[in-house]
mmCIF file of C-alpha atoms and ligand atoms in Angstrom:
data_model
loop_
_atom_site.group_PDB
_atom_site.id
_atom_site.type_symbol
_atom_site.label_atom_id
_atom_site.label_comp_id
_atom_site.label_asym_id
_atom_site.label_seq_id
_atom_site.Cartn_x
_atom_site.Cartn_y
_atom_site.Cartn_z
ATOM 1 C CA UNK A 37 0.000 0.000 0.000
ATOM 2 C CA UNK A 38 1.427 3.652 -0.999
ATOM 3 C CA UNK A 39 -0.824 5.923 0.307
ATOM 4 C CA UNK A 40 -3.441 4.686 3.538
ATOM 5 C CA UNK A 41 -7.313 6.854 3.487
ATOM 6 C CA UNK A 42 -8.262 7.564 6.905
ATOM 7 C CA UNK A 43 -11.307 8.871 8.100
ATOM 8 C CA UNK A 44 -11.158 11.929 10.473
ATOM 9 C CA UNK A 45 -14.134 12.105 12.256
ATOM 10 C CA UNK A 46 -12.807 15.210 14.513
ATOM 11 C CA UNK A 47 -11.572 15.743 18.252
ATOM 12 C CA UNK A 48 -13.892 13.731 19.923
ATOM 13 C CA UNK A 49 -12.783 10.622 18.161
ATOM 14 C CA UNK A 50 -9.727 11.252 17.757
ATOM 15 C CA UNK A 51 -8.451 8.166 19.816
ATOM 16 C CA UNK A 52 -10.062 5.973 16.479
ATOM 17 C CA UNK A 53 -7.707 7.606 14.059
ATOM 18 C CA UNK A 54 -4.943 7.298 16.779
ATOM 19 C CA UNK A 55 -5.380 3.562 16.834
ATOM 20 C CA UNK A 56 -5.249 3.298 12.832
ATOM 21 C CA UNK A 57 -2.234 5.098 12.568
ATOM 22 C CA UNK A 58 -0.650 2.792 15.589
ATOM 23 C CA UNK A 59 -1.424 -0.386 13.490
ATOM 24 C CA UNK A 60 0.287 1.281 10.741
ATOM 25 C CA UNK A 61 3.303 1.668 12.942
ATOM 26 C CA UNK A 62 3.471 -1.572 14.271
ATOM 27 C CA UNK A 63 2.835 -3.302 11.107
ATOM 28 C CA UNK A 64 4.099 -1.590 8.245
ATOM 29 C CA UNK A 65 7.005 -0.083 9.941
ATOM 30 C CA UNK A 66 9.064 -1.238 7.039
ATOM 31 C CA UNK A 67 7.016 0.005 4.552
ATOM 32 C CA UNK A 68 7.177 3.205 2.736
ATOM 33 C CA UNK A 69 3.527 4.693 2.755
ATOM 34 C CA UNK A 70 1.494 8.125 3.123
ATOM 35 C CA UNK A 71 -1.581 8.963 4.836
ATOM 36 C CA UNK A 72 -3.969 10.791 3.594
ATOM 37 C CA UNK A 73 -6.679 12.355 6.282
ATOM 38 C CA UNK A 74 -10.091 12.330 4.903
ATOM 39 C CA UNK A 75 -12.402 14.685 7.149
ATOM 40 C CA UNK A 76 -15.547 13.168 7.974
ATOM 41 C CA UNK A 77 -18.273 15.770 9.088
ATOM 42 C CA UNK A 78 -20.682 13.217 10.736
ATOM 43 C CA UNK A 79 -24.389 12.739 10.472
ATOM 44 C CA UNK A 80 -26.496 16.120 11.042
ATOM 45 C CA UNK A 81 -28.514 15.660 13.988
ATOM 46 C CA UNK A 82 -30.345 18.237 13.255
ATOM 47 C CA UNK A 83 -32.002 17.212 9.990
ATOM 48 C CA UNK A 84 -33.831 13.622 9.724
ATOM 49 C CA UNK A 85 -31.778 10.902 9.901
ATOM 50 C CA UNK A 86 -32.137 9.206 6.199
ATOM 51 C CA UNK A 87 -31.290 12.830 5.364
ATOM 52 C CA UNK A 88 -29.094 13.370 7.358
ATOM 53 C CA UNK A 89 -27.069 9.953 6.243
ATOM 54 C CA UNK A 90 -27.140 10.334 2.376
ATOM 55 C CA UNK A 91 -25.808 13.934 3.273
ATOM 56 C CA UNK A 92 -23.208 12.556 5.111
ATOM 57 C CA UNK A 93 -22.369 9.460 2.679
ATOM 58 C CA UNK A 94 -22.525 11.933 -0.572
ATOM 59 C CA UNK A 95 -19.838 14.111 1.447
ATOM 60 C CA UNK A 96 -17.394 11.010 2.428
ATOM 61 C CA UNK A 97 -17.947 9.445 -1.083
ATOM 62 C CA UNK A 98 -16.669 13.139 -2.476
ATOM 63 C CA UNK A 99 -13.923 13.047 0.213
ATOM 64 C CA UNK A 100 -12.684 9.304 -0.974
ATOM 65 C CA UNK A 101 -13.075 10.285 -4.697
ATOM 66 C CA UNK A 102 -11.009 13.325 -4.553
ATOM 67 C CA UNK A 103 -8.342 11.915 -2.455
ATOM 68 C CA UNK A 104 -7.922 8.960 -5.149
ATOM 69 C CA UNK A 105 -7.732 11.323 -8.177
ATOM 70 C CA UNK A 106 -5.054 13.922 -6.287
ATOM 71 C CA UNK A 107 -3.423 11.659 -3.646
ATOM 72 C CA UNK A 108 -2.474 8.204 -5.709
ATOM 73 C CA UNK A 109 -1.132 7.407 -8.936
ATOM 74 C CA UNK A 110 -2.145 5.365 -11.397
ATOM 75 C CA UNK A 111 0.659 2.632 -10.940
ATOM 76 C CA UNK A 112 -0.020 3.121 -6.862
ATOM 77 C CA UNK A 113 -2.572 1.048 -4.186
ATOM 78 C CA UNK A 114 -4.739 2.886 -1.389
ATOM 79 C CA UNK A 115 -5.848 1.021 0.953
ATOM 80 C CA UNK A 116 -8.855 2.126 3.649
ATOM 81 C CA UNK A 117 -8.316 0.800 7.478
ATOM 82 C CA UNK A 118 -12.230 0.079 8.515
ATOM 83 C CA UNK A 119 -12.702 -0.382 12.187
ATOM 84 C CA UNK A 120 -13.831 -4.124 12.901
ATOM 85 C CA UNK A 121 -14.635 -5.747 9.821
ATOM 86 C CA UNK A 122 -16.746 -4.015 6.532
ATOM 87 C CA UNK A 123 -19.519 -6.320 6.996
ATOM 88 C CA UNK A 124 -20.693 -4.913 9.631
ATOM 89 C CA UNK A 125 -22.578 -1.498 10.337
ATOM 90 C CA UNK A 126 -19.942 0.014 8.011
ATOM 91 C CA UNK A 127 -20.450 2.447 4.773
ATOM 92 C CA UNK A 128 -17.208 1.779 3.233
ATOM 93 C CA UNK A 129 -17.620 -0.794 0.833
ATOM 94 C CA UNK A 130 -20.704 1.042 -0.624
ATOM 95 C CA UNK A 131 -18.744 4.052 -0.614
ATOM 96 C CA UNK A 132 -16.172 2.172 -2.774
ATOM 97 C CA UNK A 133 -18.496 0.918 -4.774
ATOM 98 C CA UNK A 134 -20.234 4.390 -5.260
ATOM 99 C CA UNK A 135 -17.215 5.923 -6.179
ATOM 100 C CA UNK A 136 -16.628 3.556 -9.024
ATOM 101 C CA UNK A 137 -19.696 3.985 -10.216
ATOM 102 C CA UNK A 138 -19.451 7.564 -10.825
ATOM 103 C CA UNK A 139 -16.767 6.825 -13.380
ATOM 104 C CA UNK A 140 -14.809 9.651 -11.856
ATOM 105 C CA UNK A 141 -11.964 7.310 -10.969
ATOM 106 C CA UNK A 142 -10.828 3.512 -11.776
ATOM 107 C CA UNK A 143 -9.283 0.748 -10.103
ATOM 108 C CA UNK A 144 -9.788 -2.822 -8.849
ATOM 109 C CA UNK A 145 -9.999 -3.290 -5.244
ATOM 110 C CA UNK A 146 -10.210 -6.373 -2.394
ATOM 111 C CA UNK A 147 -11.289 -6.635 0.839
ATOM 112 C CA UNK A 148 -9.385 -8.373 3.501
ATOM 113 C CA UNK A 149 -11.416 -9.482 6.065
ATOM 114 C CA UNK A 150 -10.791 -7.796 10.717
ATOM 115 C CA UNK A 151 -12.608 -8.917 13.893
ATOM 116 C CA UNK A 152 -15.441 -7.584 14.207
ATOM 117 C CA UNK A 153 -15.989 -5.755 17.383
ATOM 118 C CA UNK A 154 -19.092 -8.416 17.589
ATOM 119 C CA UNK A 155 -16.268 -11.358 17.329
ATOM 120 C CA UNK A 156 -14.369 -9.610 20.311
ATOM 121 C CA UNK A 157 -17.659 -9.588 22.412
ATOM 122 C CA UNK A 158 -18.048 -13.595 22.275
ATOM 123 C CA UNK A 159 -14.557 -14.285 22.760
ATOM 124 C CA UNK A 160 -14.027 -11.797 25.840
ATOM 125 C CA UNK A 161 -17.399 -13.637 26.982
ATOM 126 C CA UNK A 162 -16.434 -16.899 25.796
ATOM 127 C CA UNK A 163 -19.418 -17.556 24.965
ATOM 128 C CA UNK A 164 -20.742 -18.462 20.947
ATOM 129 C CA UNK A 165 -23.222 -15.918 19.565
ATOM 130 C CA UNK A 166 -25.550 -18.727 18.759
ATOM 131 C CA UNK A 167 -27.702 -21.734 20.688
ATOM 132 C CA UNK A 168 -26.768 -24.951 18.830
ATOM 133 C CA UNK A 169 -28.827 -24.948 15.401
ATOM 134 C CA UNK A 170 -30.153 -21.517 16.813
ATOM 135 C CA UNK A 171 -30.527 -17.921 14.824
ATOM 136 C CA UNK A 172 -29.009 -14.742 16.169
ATOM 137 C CA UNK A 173 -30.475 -11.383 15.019
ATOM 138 C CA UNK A 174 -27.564 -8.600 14.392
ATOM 139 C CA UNK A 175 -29.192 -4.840 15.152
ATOM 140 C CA UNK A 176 -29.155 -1.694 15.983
ATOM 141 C CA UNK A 177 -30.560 -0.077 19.717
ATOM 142 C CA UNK A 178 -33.052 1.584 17.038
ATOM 143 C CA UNK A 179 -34.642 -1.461 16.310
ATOM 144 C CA UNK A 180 -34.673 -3.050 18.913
ATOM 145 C CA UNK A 181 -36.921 -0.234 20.633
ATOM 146 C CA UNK A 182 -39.390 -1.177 17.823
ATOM 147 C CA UNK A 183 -39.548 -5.049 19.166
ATOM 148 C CA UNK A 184 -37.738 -8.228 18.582
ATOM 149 C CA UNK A 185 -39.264 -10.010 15.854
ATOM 150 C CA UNK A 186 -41.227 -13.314 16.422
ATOM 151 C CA UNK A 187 -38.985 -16.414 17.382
ATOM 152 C CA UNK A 188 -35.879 -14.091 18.177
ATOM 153 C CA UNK A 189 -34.128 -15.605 20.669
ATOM 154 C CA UNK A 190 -30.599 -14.168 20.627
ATOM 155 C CA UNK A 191 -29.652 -10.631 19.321
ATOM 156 C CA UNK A 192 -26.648 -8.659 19.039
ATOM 157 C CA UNK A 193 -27.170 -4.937 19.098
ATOM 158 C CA UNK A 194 -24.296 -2.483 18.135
ATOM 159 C CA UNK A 195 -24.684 1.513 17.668
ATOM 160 C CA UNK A 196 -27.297 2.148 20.674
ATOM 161 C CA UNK A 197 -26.507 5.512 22.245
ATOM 162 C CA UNK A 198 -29.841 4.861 24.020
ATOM 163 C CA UNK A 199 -29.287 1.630 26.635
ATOM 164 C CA UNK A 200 -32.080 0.209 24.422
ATOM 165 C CA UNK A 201 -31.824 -3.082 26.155
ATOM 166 C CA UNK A 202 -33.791 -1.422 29.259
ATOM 167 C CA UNK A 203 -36.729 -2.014 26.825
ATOM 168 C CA UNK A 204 -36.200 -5.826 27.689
ATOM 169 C CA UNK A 205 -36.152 -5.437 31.485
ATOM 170 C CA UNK A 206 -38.708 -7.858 33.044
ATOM 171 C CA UNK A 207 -38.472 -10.269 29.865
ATOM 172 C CA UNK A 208 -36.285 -12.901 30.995
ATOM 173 C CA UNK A 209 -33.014 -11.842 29.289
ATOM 174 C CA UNK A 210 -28.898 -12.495 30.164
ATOM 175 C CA UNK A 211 -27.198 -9.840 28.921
ATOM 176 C CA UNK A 212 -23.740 -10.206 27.679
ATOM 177 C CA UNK A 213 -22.294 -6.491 27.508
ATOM 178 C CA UNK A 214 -18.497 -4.757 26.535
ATOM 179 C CA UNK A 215 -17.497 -1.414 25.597
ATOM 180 C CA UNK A 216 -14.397 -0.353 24.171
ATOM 181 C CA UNK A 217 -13.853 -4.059 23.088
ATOM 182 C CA UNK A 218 -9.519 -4.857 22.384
ATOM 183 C CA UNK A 219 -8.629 -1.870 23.958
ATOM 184 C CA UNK A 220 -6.760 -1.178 27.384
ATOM 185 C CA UNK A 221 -10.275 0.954 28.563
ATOM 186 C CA UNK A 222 -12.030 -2.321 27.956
ATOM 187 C CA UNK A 223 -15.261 -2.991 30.112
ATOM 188 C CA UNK A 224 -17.157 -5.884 30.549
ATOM 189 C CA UNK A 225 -20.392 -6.539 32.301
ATOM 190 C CA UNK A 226 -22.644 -10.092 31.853
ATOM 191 C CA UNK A 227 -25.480 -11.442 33.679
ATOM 192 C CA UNK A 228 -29.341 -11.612 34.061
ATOM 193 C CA UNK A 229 -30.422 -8.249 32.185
ATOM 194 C CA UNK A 230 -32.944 -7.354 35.532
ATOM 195 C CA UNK A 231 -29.996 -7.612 37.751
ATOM 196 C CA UNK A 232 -27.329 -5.712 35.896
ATOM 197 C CA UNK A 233 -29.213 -3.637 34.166
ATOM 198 C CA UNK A 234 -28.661 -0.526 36.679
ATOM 199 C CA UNK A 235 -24.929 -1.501 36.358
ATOM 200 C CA UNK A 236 -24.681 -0.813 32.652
ATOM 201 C CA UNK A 237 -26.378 1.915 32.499
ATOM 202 C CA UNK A 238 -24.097 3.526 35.310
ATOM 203 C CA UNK A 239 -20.366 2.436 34.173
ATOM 204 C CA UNK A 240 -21.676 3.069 30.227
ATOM 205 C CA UNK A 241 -22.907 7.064 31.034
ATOM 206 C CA UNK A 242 -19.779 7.744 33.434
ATOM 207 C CA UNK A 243 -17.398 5.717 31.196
ATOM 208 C CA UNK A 244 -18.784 8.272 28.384
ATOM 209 C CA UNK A 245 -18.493 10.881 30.322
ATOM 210 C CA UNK A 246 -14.723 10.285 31.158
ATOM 211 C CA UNK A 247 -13.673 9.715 27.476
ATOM 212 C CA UNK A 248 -16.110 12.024 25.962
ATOM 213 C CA UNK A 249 -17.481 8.642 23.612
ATOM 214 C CA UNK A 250 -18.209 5.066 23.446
ATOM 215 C CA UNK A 251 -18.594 2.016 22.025
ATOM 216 C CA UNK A 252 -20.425 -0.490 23.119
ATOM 217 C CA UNK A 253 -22.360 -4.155 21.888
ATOM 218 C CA UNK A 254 -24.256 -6.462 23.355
ATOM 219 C CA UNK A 255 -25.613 -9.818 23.279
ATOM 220 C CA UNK A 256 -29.300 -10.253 24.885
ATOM 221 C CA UNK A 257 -29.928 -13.704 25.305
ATOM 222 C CA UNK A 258 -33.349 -15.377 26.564
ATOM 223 C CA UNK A 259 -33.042 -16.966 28.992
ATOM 224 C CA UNK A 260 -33.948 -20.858 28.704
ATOM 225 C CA UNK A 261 -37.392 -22.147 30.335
HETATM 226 C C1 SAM B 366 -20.213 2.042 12.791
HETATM 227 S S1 SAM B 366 -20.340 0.543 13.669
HETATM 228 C C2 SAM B 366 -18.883 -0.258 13.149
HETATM 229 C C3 SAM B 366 -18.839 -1.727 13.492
HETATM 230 C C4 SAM B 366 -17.545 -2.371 13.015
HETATM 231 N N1 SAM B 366 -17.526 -2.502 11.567
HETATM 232 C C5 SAM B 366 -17.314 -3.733 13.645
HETATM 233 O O1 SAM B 366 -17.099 -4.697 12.884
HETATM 234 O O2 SAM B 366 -17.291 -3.837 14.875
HETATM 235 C C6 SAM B 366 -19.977 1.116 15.287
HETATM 236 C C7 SAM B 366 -20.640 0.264 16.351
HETATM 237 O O3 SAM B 366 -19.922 -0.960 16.465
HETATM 238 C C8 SAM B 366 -19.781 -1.326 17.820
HETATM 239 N N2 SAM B 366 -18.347 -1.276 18.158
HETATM 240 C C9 SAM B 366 -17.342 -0.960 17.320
HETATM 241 N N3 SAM B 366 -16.153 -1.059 17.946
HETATM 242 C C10 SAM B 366 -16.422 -1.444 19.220
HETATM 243 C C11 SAM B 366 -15.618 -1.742 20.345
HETATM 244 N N4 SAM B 366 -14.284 -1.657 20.290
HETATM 245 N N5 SAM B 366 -16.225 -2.125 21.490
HETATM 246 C C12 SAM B 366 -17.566 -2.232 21.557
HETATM 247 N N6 SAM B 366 -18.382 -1.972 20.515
HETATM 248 C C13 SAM B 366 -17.821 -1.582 19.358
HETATM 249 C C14 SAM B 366 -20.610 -0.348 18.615
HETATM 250 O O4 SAM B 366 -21.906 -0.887 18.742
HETATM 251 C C15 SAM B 366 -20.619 0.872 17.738
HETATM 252 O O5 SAM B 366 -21.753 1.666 17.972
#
C-alpha cells in the first residue's frame, strides 16, 4: 500500500484515528507509505436521519473520490483501514463501490477481512453468539426499541446511544455487555439483564463521560425455560 485513506471524524474521536495510525506503525514499519486524512463531518442531527445519512455518505464518497484522483497514482494502491470488519454497520464498501460507479476514478480493489468488534464480544465472553442450530439477530438499539421479531431468541445490538436493552427489562433476558472491546479501557459486564441492568447503564454514562465517547455491543440472550 502507498498511500493509507483515513477517516477523520474530529476531536472527539480522535483516539479511532490514533489507533489506525498505531497499526500502521506496528505493522508496516518497514514500509514506505502516506496517509492521507479524509475529514468526515458526521451525520447532522439536526435534519432527519435518512437525510441526514445520504448527506453525510454523498460528502465522504466526495472526500474518498477526490483523495484517489489527487493523492495516488495510477501505478499506486490505497488502501482504507475500517474499524472491525466491513460487513458490519460500516459504509465503506458502498462508498467504494459508489465511487466507481461515478466513473470519476478507476481501479480494482479487495477486501481483507478484521474482527469484528461483535467477534471480540463472544470471545471476551467466551461464549458463541448462537444456541446450537439456533438464529441470532444482528441490530441496531433503534430497532430493537421497535420489538424483537417473532422467534428471536438471541440478538446482538451495536450503535445504541440509548441503553435500548432497558426495553427488555422484566423479559427474561442475560445480557452479555463490553465497551471499548480490544482496547486497554475495555469494560465488561454479563449477567441476568434485571440484575445488571442498573450496572450498565451507570459504568456506560460515566465511562462516556470520562472519554467524551463510546462504544459499546451487546448480546441479549433469553433466557432458557
Ligand atoms: C459504525 S459501527 C462499526 C462496526 C464495526 N464494523 C465492527 O465490525 O465492529 C460502530 C458500532 O460498532 C460497535 N463497536 C465498534 N467497535 C467497538 C468496540 N471496540 N467495542 C464495543 N463496541 C464496538 C458499537 O456498537 C458501535 O456503535
Amino acid at each position: 500500500v502507498d498511500v493509507f485513506l483515513v477517516v477523520d471524524k474530529g476531536d472527539v474521536k480522535a483516539e479511532l484515528v490514533d489507533v489506525r495510525q498505531e497499526v500502521l506503525r506496528r505493522f508496516a514499519s518497514e514500509s514506505v507509505y502516506r496517509i492521507v486524512d479524509i475529514d468526515d463531518p458526521g451525520r447532522d442531527p439536526s435534519i432527519a436521519y435518512e437525510a441526514a445519512v445520504a448527506r453525510w455518505h454523498l460528502d465522504r464518497l466526495q472526500g474518498f473520490e477526490q483523495a484517489l484522483i489527487t493523492e495516488v497514482d495510477d501505478d499506486q494502491c490505497a488502501g482504507i483501514l475500517v474499524w472491525g470488519d466491513p460487513s458490519l454497520y460500516d459504509s465503506t464498501l458502498r462508498i467504494v463501490e459508489q465511487v466507481l460507479e461515478r466513473g470519476q476514478v478507476r481501479f480494482q480493489y479487495r477486501v481483507i477481512p478484521g474482527i469484528s468488534s461483535v467477534h471480540v464480544l463472544a470471545a471476551r465472553h467466551r461464549i458463541p453468539l448462537n444456541r446450537i442450530g439456533g438464529s441470532v439477530l444482528v441490530t441496531t438499539g433503534r430497532r430493537l426499541r421497535e420489538g424483537l421479531p417473532e422467534g428471536i431468541d438471541d440478538v446482538v445490538v451495536m450503535l445504541d446511544a440509548q441503553c435500548s436493552f432497558t426495553v427488555l427489562v422484566g423479559q427474561d433476558f442475560d445480557i452479555f455487555w463490553g465497551a471499548y472491546l480490544a482496547s486497554p479501557d475495555e469494560i465488561l459486564i454479563a449477567g441476568p439483564l434485571d440484575e445488571v441492568v442498573n450496572q450498565i447503564v451507570q459504568v456506560r454514562s460515566e465511562a462516556r463521560e470520562r472519554k467524551g465517547w463510546i462504544f459499546d455491543t451487546y448480546l441479549l440472550r433469553r433466557q432458557e425455560g
